[in-house]
Amino acid sequence: MAENMWGRVRERLEQSVGANNYRNWIAPLEFADLENGVARFIVPTNFMGNWVQRNFGDTILKQLMSDGAQVSRLEFVVPKAQASGRVAPPPANGNGRPAAPASAAPTVGNGGELPGAPLDKRFTFDNFVVGKPNELAHAAARRVAEGGPVTFNPLFLYGGVGLGKTHLMHAIAHEMTTRKPELRVLYLSAEQFMYRFVQALRDKQMMDFKHMFRSVDVLMVDDVQFIAGKDSTQEEFFHTFNALVDQNKQIIISADRAPGDIKDLEERIKSRLQCGLVVDLHPTDYELRLGVLQSKVAQNASAFPDMKIAPGVLEFLAHRITTNVRVLEGALMRLFAFGSLVGKEITLESAQDCLADVLKQSDRKVTVEEIQRKVAEHYGIRLSDMIGPKRLRSIARPRQVAMKLSKDLTTRSYPDIGKRFGGRDHSTVMHGVKKIEELIGSDHQLAEDFDLLKRALEH
Ligand code: ADP
Ligand code: MG
């Protein structure tokens, strides 16, 4: 009965907190019970519980009461760590999209016997547009794909969402198997790796599992940050990794951040991952975005033969949609669909109309002031202390967090940020940013706070 109530209340919360907040913070709450005026919820992490309490606690309480519940307080509980060998259901991945179900892992690969993920035919080197932000990653991928002597092992590609990591990995796999069809190339996501591992444990097929993974010529594991914090999976990954390196087999790994920055990843794995070549895909620049758009238009020319795009439209999109290539592609496809429906040339105006929501989202820029306010609020310090001279750690640390966030989330330069922090020198800002980068790797609580703030500021 109480659960029905939560169902109803949840619906109303969606209205009052907005879809984004709802998806990130309310939907993951699991209602446990309501006793003696305390409503208890199960949350995946402490930080999430704290955040919900602080930002939505009152709203939730109010809604519960208006539904007739006898409630005066909320409590958030984190379940005890799962016994090893048992695995929680896959959480949503970092960008808020639910992770693909691990069981949907059809087998392709060579001879159909390797349990890899299917390769996307469109993700080839030919279709990959090279620009300054990705030229190094591209060159490294090309080199590995040539399949000469293994020189850097592993190749570690990292970068933000939608910048082409998966594309490059598939391209390597395509290229290698075209050159040498007999090669056993296994591509899979870290999540699938875990799923296979757990399945093998459960079915008592560990020998087969180990044998299979150790018999490939090339192993590619995508989004390796996924196994952070999953101890037994990490352990197995480490052994697989070492066994393959010992045999001089090529390994290619991707992640959303540098090895050293992945929280809850064992030190020995981090250092192993750093042993090869680590290259990052930088955020796109205007030229790259325009290049991608032009190449997509050319690729789609046969599917939309009558499509006409007025001069300046692509330039406009490249200028305005700066998030990532995936969003850019989505916008272009929408224009194509629209253009083929109305059967007219796509002009700057019609593009703006058709993409109003995407453009609005891209417009949303966080300011340094907003960052300062949010961080001050989070740490319970005064906004004036952000820009004031105090050097107490309890104030200096949040200030440095705010500096790092300003560097990450705005386009401001170090001197510019310094100016906004009470006229501090650019070297002070640089030092602060570096300090936080170090601490994120070693201080769990700080890393959690940082993630939380970043997420909250990003929408
Ligand atoms: P990631 O794995 O880094 O999140 P993806 O490789 O899935 O990103 O890329 C997202 C989309 O953007 C894909 O459709 C991919 O083809 C496209 N894309 C990314 N970078 C490029 C590029 N440099 N040239 C062409 N397409 C790209
Ligand atoms: Mg990817």
XYZ file of C-alpha atoms and ligand atoms in Angstrom:
487
model
C 0.000 0.000 0.000
C 2.754 2.357 0.968
C 4.415 1.527 -2.317
C 1.384 2.640 -4.256
C 1.606 5.855 -2.388
C 5.236 6.323 -3.450
C 4.189 5.606 -7.011
C 1.640 8.395 -6.880
C 3.931 10.798 -5.106
C 6.704 10.091 -7.545
C 4.514 11.061 -10.458
C 3.796 14.377 -8.863
C 7.444 14.921 -8.069
C 8.267 14.525 -11.712
C 6.066 17.532 -12.352
C 7.564 19.639 -9.632
C 11.284 18.927 -9.995
C 11.504 18.666 -13.780
C 12.384 15.749 -16.012
C 16.148 15.999 -15.649
C 16.190 16.145 -11.896
C 13.599 13.457 -11.765
C 15.631 11.086 -13.859
C 18.886 11.736 -12.045
C 17.739 11.919 -8.481
C 14.193 10.772 -7.860
C 13.762 7.801 -10.165
C 16.711 5.863 -8.672
C 15.239 6.087 -5.167
C 13.799 2.838 -3.951
C 11.102 3.187 -1.376
C 11.776 0.857 1.577
C 9.236 1.524 4.304
C 7.379 4.088 6.342
C 7.463 3.604 10.085
C 7.045 5.896 13.052
C 6.969 8.936 10.850
C 10.190 8.055 9.026
C 10.086 7.298 5.313
C 13.097 5.269 4.306
C 14.598 5.024 0.864
C 17.358 2.885 -0.501
C 19.926 4.784 -2.519
C 22.990 3.541 -4.392
C 25.451 5.916 -2.714
C 25.673 8.182 0.284
C 26.366 11.151 -1.823
C 23.154 10.653 -3.676
C 21.192 10.364 -0.440
C 22.718 13.575 0.883
C 22.036 15.406 -2.288
C 18.416 14.338 -2.478
C 17.915 15.167 1.171
C 19.383 18.599 0.771
C 17.798 19.568 -2.505
C 14.547 17.697 -2.714
C 13.940 16.609 0.881
C 11.326 19.246 1.615
C 9.509 18.728 -1.644
C 9.357 14.990 -1.110
C 8.122 15.397 2.458
C 5.453 17.829 1.382
C 4.224 15.562 -1.345
C 4.149 12.552 0.968
C 2.143 14.481 3.519
C -0.274 15.794 0.967
C -0.897 12.182 0.004
C -1.959 11.579 3.593
C 1.216 9.932 4.882
C 2.128 10.304 8.560
C 5.660 11.371 7.954
C 8.004 13.874 9.505
C 11.410 12.810 8.292
C 13.202 11.108 5.426
C 16.018 8.665 5.744
C 18.316 7.393 3.013
C 20.102 4.101 3.391
C 22.860 2.626 1.312
C 22.697 -1.148 1.106
C 25.695 -2.999 2.509
C 28.243 -3.968 -0.119
C 27.171 -7.023 -2.016
C 28.951 -10.237 -1.216
C 31.627 -10.740 -3.835
C 30.572 -12.899 -6.718
C 27.120 -11.460 -6.627
C 26.527 -8.468 -8.730
C 24.016 -5.686 -8.519
C 21.962 -4.872 -11.590
C 23.846 -2.607 -13.953
C 23.437 1.021 -12.979
C 22.853 3.800 -15.439
C 26.110 4.886 -16.968
C 27.656 8.255 -16.302
C 25.670 10.273 -18.762
C 22.305 9.347 -17.349
C 21.316 6.944 -20.052
C 20.481 3.512 -18.753
C 23.256 1.108 -19.548
C 22.503 -1.331 -22.311
C 21.313 -4.612 -20.871
C 24.348 -6.760 -20.417
C 22.547 -9.834 -21.592
C 22.027 -8.329 -25.028
C 25.475 -9.372 -26.111
C 25.131 -11.184 -29.382
C 28.169 -12.877 -30.721
C 30.043 -11.711 -33.702
C 33.791 -11.582 -33.971
C 35.723 -14.196 -35.777
C 34.108 -17.406 -36.817
C 31.188 -16.441 -34.623
C 32.766 -18.150 -31.614
C 33.994 -15.104 -29.740
C 31.402 -13.559 -27.488
C 32.033 -10.008 -28.591
C 29.664 -7.177 -29.344
C 28.646 -6.545 -32.944
C 30.675 -3.982 -34.837
C 28.974 -1.018 -36.410
C 29.687 -1.056 -40.143
C 29.678 2.708 -40.333
C 32.437 3.090 -37.767
C 35.389 2.871 -40.140
C 38.529 4.924 -40.562
C 37.120 6.228 -43.825
C 34.178 7.704 -41.994
C 36.246 9.196 -39.227
C 36.945 12.878 -39.644
C 40.339 13.871 -38.339
C 40.995 17.251 -36.778
C 43.298 18.731 -34.228
C 41.400 17.407 -31.206
C 41.602 13.792 -32.288
C 44.606 13.542 -34.590
C 46.819 11.831 -32.056
C 44.204 9.273 -31.087
C 43.509 8.651 -34.741
C 47.177 8.203 -35.594
C 47.660 5.784 -32.729
C 44.578 3.816 -33.716
C 45.808 3.624 -37.297
C 49.187 2.409 -36.197
C 47.729 -0.333 -34.047
C 45.338 -1.317 -36.824
C 48.232 -1.880 -39.196
C 49.014 -4.823 -36.983
C 52.797 -4.617 -37.084
C 54.859 -5.609 -34.074
C 53.088 -4.672 -30.878
C 54.801 -1.481 -29.813
C 52.431 0.083 -27.372
C 50.416 -2.113 -25.182
C 47.778 -1.311 -24.207
C 46.566 1.511 -26.375
C 44.434 3.507 -24.001
C 41.963 5.946 -25.562
C 40.064 8.314 -23.376
C 37.778 11.297 -23.713
C 34.286 12.596 -23.057
C 31.041 11.145 -24.310
C 30.460 11.124 -28.042
C 33.974 12.081 -29.092
C 34.631 8.939 -31.116
C 36.228 6.348 -28.824
C 33.894 3.552 -29.812
C 34.099 4.618 -33.443
C 37.895 4.346 -33.409
C 37.870 0.953 -31.710
C 35.451 -0.470 -34.251
C 37.549 1.041 -37.004
C 40.606 -0.762 -35.670
C 38.691 -4.035 -35.538
C 37.415 -3.615 -39.104
C 40.822 -2.758 -40.411
C 42.614 -5.589 -38.642
C 40.171 -8.255 -39.735
C 40.243 -6.962 -43.298
C 43.997 -7.192 -43.387
C 44.193 -10.513 -41.614
C 40.908 -12.383 -41.593
C 42.348 -15.133 -39.417
C 43.007 -12.778 -36.502
C 40.885 -13.364 -33.451
C 39.734 -9.889 -32.558
C 37.448 -9.531 -29.602
C 35.656 -6.271 -28.972
C 33.314 -5.859 -26.029
C 32.282 -3.333 -23.436
C 33.609 -3.603 -19.901
C 30.051 -4.226 -18.847
C 29.821 -7.239 -21.109
C 33.132 -8.437 -19.778
C 31.675 -8.348 -16.306
C 28.514 -10.043 -17.386
C 30.454 -12.879 -19.010
C 32.585 -13.225 -15.958
C 29.655 -13.410 -13.583
C 27.923 -15.866 -15.826
C 31.013 -18.059 -15.917
C 31.252 -17.966 -12.149
C 27.629 -18.883 -11.778
C 27.759 -21.698 -14.307
C 31.100 -22.906 -12.986
C 32.717 -22.351 -16.356
C 35.667 -20.276 -15.279
C 38.137 -22.468 -17.117
C 36.330 -21.886 -20.399
C 36.079 -18.205 -19.657
C 39.770 -17.849 -18.960
C 40.713 -19.946 -21.915
C 38.530 -17.989 -24.276
C 39.820 -14.590 -23.214
C 43.408 -15.718 -23.230
C 43.167 -17.148 -26.719
C 42.386 -13.962 -28.595
C 44.917 -12.040 -30.663
C 43.454 -8.642 -29.987
C 41.305 -7.664 -27.041
C 39.336 -4.425 -26.984
C 37.457 -3.362 -23.909
C 35.285 -0.281 -24.248
C 34.323 2.019 -21.356
C 36.571 0.338 -18.842
C 35.565 2.838 -16.131
C 32.534 0.633 -15.726
C 34.433 -1.991 -13.754
C 35.739 0.506 -11.201
C 34.594 -0.552 -7.775
C 33.617 -4.036 -8.960
C 36.325 -5.919 -7.202
C 36.202 -9.452 -8.469
C 35.648 -8.304 -12.044
C 38.672 -6.022 -11.765
C 40.714 -8.874 -10.450
C 39.801 -11.094 -13.365
C 40.343 -8.285 -15.819
C 43.803 -7.746 -14.391
C 44.736 -11.398 -14.879
C 43.345 -11.518 -18.391
C 45.212 -8.352 -19.196
C 48.519 -9.654 -17.882
C 48.184 -12.984 -19.604
C 47.635 -11.287 -22.952
C 50.432 -8.786 -22.488
C 52.764 -11.652 -21.652
C 51.856 -13.283 -24.937
C 52.470 -10.008 -26.701
C 48.849 -9.703 -27.774
C 47.480 -6.273 -28.522
C 45.060 -4.737 -26.044
C 43.000 -1.631 -26.668
C 41.070 0.034 -23.918
C 38.800 3.042 -23.774
C 37.476 5.043 -20.872
C 35.817 8.345 -20.231
C 38.854 9.628 -18.354
C 42.577 9.018 -17.884
C 43.592 5.828 -16.038
C 44.795 7.783 -13.036
C 41.478 9.590 -12.751
C 39.252 6.542 -12.582
C 37.968 6.293 -9.053
C 37.904 2.929 -7.337
C 40.143 1.319 -9.868
C 42.899 -0.731 -8.302
C 46.297 0.914 -8.321
C 47.981 -2.000 -10.013
C 45.456 -1.832 -12.835
C 45.912 1.896 -13.182
C 49.624 1.528 -13.485
C 49.255 -1.336 -15.947
C 46.957 0.755 -18.094
C 49.459 3.583 -18.091
C 52.233 1.348 -19.341
C 51.301 1.558 -22.970
C 50.252 4.581 -24.922
C 47.646 6.819 -23.351
C 45.994 9.267 -25.738
C 43.001 11.463 -25.267
C 40.324 12.745 -27.565
C 39.907 16.420 -26.859
C 36.602 18.233 -27.033
C 35.761 19.086 -30.629
C 36.656 22.403 -32.192
C 34.751 24.316 -34.838
C 36.706 22.947 -37.801
C 36.255 19.367 -36.704
C 32.546 19.837 -36.174
C 32.124 21.402 -39.581
C 34.161 18.592 -41.105
C 31.959 15.984 -39.458
C 28.812 17.702 -40.708
C 30.115 17.951 -44.249
C 31.128 14.335 -44.278
C 27.728 13.233 -42.948
C 25.976 15.262 -45.606
C 28.087 13.570 -48.254
C 27.429 10.140 -46.744
C 23.710 10.721 -46.746
C 23.540 12.224 -50.209
C 22.304 8.999 -51.767
C 19.646 8.415 -49.126
C 18.296 11.946 -49.473
C 18.960 12.856 -53.098
C 16.731 15.926 -53.102
C 18.060 17.387 -49.932
C 19.131 20.988 -50.216
C 20.841 22.821 -47.447
C 21.272 26.554 -47.733
C 24.758 27.976 -47.412
C 25.657 28.846 -43.860
C 23.455 26.235 -42.175
C 26.246 23.761 -41.483
C 28.526 26.539 -40.288
C 25.797 27.726 -37.993
C 25.348 24.246 -36.504
C 29.084 23.733 -36.058
C 29.228 27.043 -34.301
C 26.285 26.501 -32.013
C 26.252 22.813 -31.116
C 29.446 22.313 -29.237
C 28.626 19.449 -26.908
C 29.694 16.377 -28.808
C 29.632 14.685 -32.159
C 26.707 12.481 -31.254
C 24.458 15.462 -30.581
C 25.680 17.147 -33.733
C 24.859 14.076 -35.788
C 21.442 13.811 -34.197
C 20.707 17.418 -35.097
C 21.716 16.886 -38.697
C 19.579 13.776 -39.010
C 16.645 15.706 -37.667
C 17.198 18.356 -40.330
C 17.290 15.670 -42.998
C 14.035 14.175 -41.799
C 12.451 17.591 -41.655
C 13.754 18.578 -45.077
C 12.489 15.420 -46.715
C 9.066 15.894 -45.118
C 8.534 19.454 -46.253
C 10.438 18.950 -49.497
C 12.047 22.351 -49.354
C 15.526 23.652 -48.983
C 16.649 23.871 -45.380
C 17.326 27.488 -44.576
C 18.919 29.046 -41.579
C 15.477 29.946 -40.212
C 13.921 26.562 -40.694
C 16.984 24.935 -39.143
C 16.669 27.178 -36.117
C 12.985 26.330 -35.793
C 13.464 22.650 -36.217
C 16.324 22.470 -33.722
C 15.082 24.995 -31.204
C 15.347 22.596 -28.266
C 18.809 21.316 -29.126
C 20.075 24.840 -29.636
C 18.586 25.994 -26.389
C 20.302 23.205 -24.507
C 23.641 23.980 -26.088
C 23.103 27.564 -25.097
C 22.989 26.724 -21.468
C 26.346 27.936 -20.241
C 27.293 27.835 -16.614
C 28.907 30.955 -15.225
C 31.729 31.172 -12.721
C 29.339 32.992 -10.384
C 26.857 30.148 -10.530
C 29.617 27.689 -9.775
C 30.777 29.712 -6.807
C 27.263 29.919 -5.435
C 26.609 26.209 -5.775
C 29.928 25.180 -4.287
C 29.571 27.592 -1.368
C 26.115 26.247 -0.691
C 27.322 22.666 -0.861
C 30.124 23.210 1.628
C 28.128 25.517 3.794
C 30.470 28.479 3.483
C 29.641 32.056 2.618
C 29.721 33.166 -0.978
C 31.880 36.104 0.036
C 34.510 33.675 1.310
C 34.860 32.291 -2.197
C 36.351 35.536 -3.341
C 37.701 36.687 0.012
C 41.272 36.325 1.277
C 40.823 33.584 3.921
C 43.279 30.735 3.646
C 41.726 28.313 6.109
C 41.550 24.913 4.519
C 37.807 24.662 5.152
C 37.429 27.624 2.840
C 40.420 27.309 0.549
C 39.493 23.778 -0.496
C 35.955 24.598 -1.644
C 37.406 27.602 -3.406
C 39.792 25.342 -5.289
C 36.940 23.010 -6.152
C 35.092 25.974 -7.598
C 38.196 26.965 -9.579
C 38.534 23.508 -11.036
C 34.848 23.443 -11.952
C 35.179 26.857 -13.553
C 38.046 25.573 -15.646
C 36.116 22.456 -16.661
C 32.697 23.906 -17.263
C 33.369 27.346 -18.685
C 35.645 28.588 -21.428
C 37.322 31.129 -19.157
C 41.092 31.317 -19.041
C 43.145 31.024 -15.846
C 43.695 34.794 -15.519
C 40.024 35.380 -16.168
C 39.002 32.900 -13.497
C 41.494 34.454 -11.091
C 39.869 37.817 -11.641
C 36.510 36.395 -10.679
C 37.946 34.896 -7.522
C 38.716 38.231 -5.949
C 41.497 39.199 -8.340
C 43.741 36.229 -7.686
C 46.760 35.549 -9.826
C 46.472 33.016 -12.648
C 49.152 30.854 -11.021
C 47.002 30.563 -7.889
C 44.166 29.258 -10.016
C 46.437 26.821 -11.817
C 47.739 25.574 -8.520
C 44.202 25.141 -7.184
C 43.079 23.238 -10.260
C 46.072 20.945 -10.047
C 45.544 20.344 -6.363
C 41.964 19.231 -6.941
C 43.027 16.994 -9.803
C 45.449 15.264 -7.458
C 42.938 14.985 -4.660
C 40.289 13.493 -6.923
C 42.595 10.540 -7.333
C 43.238 10.051 -3.632
C 40.445 11.590 -1.606
C 37.267 9.623 -1.978
C 34.990 12.136 -0.349
C 36.315 15.006 -2.365
C 35.975 13.055 -5.582
C 32.381 12.303 -4.689
C 31.622 15.927 -3.887
C 33.242 17.027 -7.087
C 31.263 14.612 -9.240
C 28.079 15.577 -7.588
C 28.619 19.287 -8.065
C 29.669 18.828 -11.626
C 26.588 16.825 -12.434
C 24.335 19.317 -10.746
C 25.900 22.228 -12.621
C 25.827 20.550 -15.986
C 22.080 20.823 -16.342
P 32.239 7.689 -27.622
O 32.436 6.198 -27.697
O 33.520 8.438 -27.454
O 31.202 8.101 -26.628
P 31.291 7.330 -30.306
O 32.476 6.694 -30.904
O 30.141 6.449 -29.988
O 31.688 8.172 -29.024
O 30.830 8.511 -31.272
C 29.538 9.087 -31.222
C 29.031 9.346 -32.632
O 29.784 10.380 -33.214
C 29.191 8.137 -33.541
O 28.083 8.069 -34.394
C 30.453 8.432 -34.314
O 30.422 7.868 -35.579
C 30.435 9.935 -34.387
N 31.781 10.510 -34.411
C 32.539 10.830 -33.342
N 33.711 11.356 -33.731
C 33.692 11.369 -35.077
C 34.613 11.805 -36.075
N 35.800 12.339 -35.756
N 34.253 11.683 -37.368
C 33.065 11.152 -37.699
N 32.143 10.744 -36.814
C 32.444 10.838 -35.524
Mg 31.583 4.682 -26.594
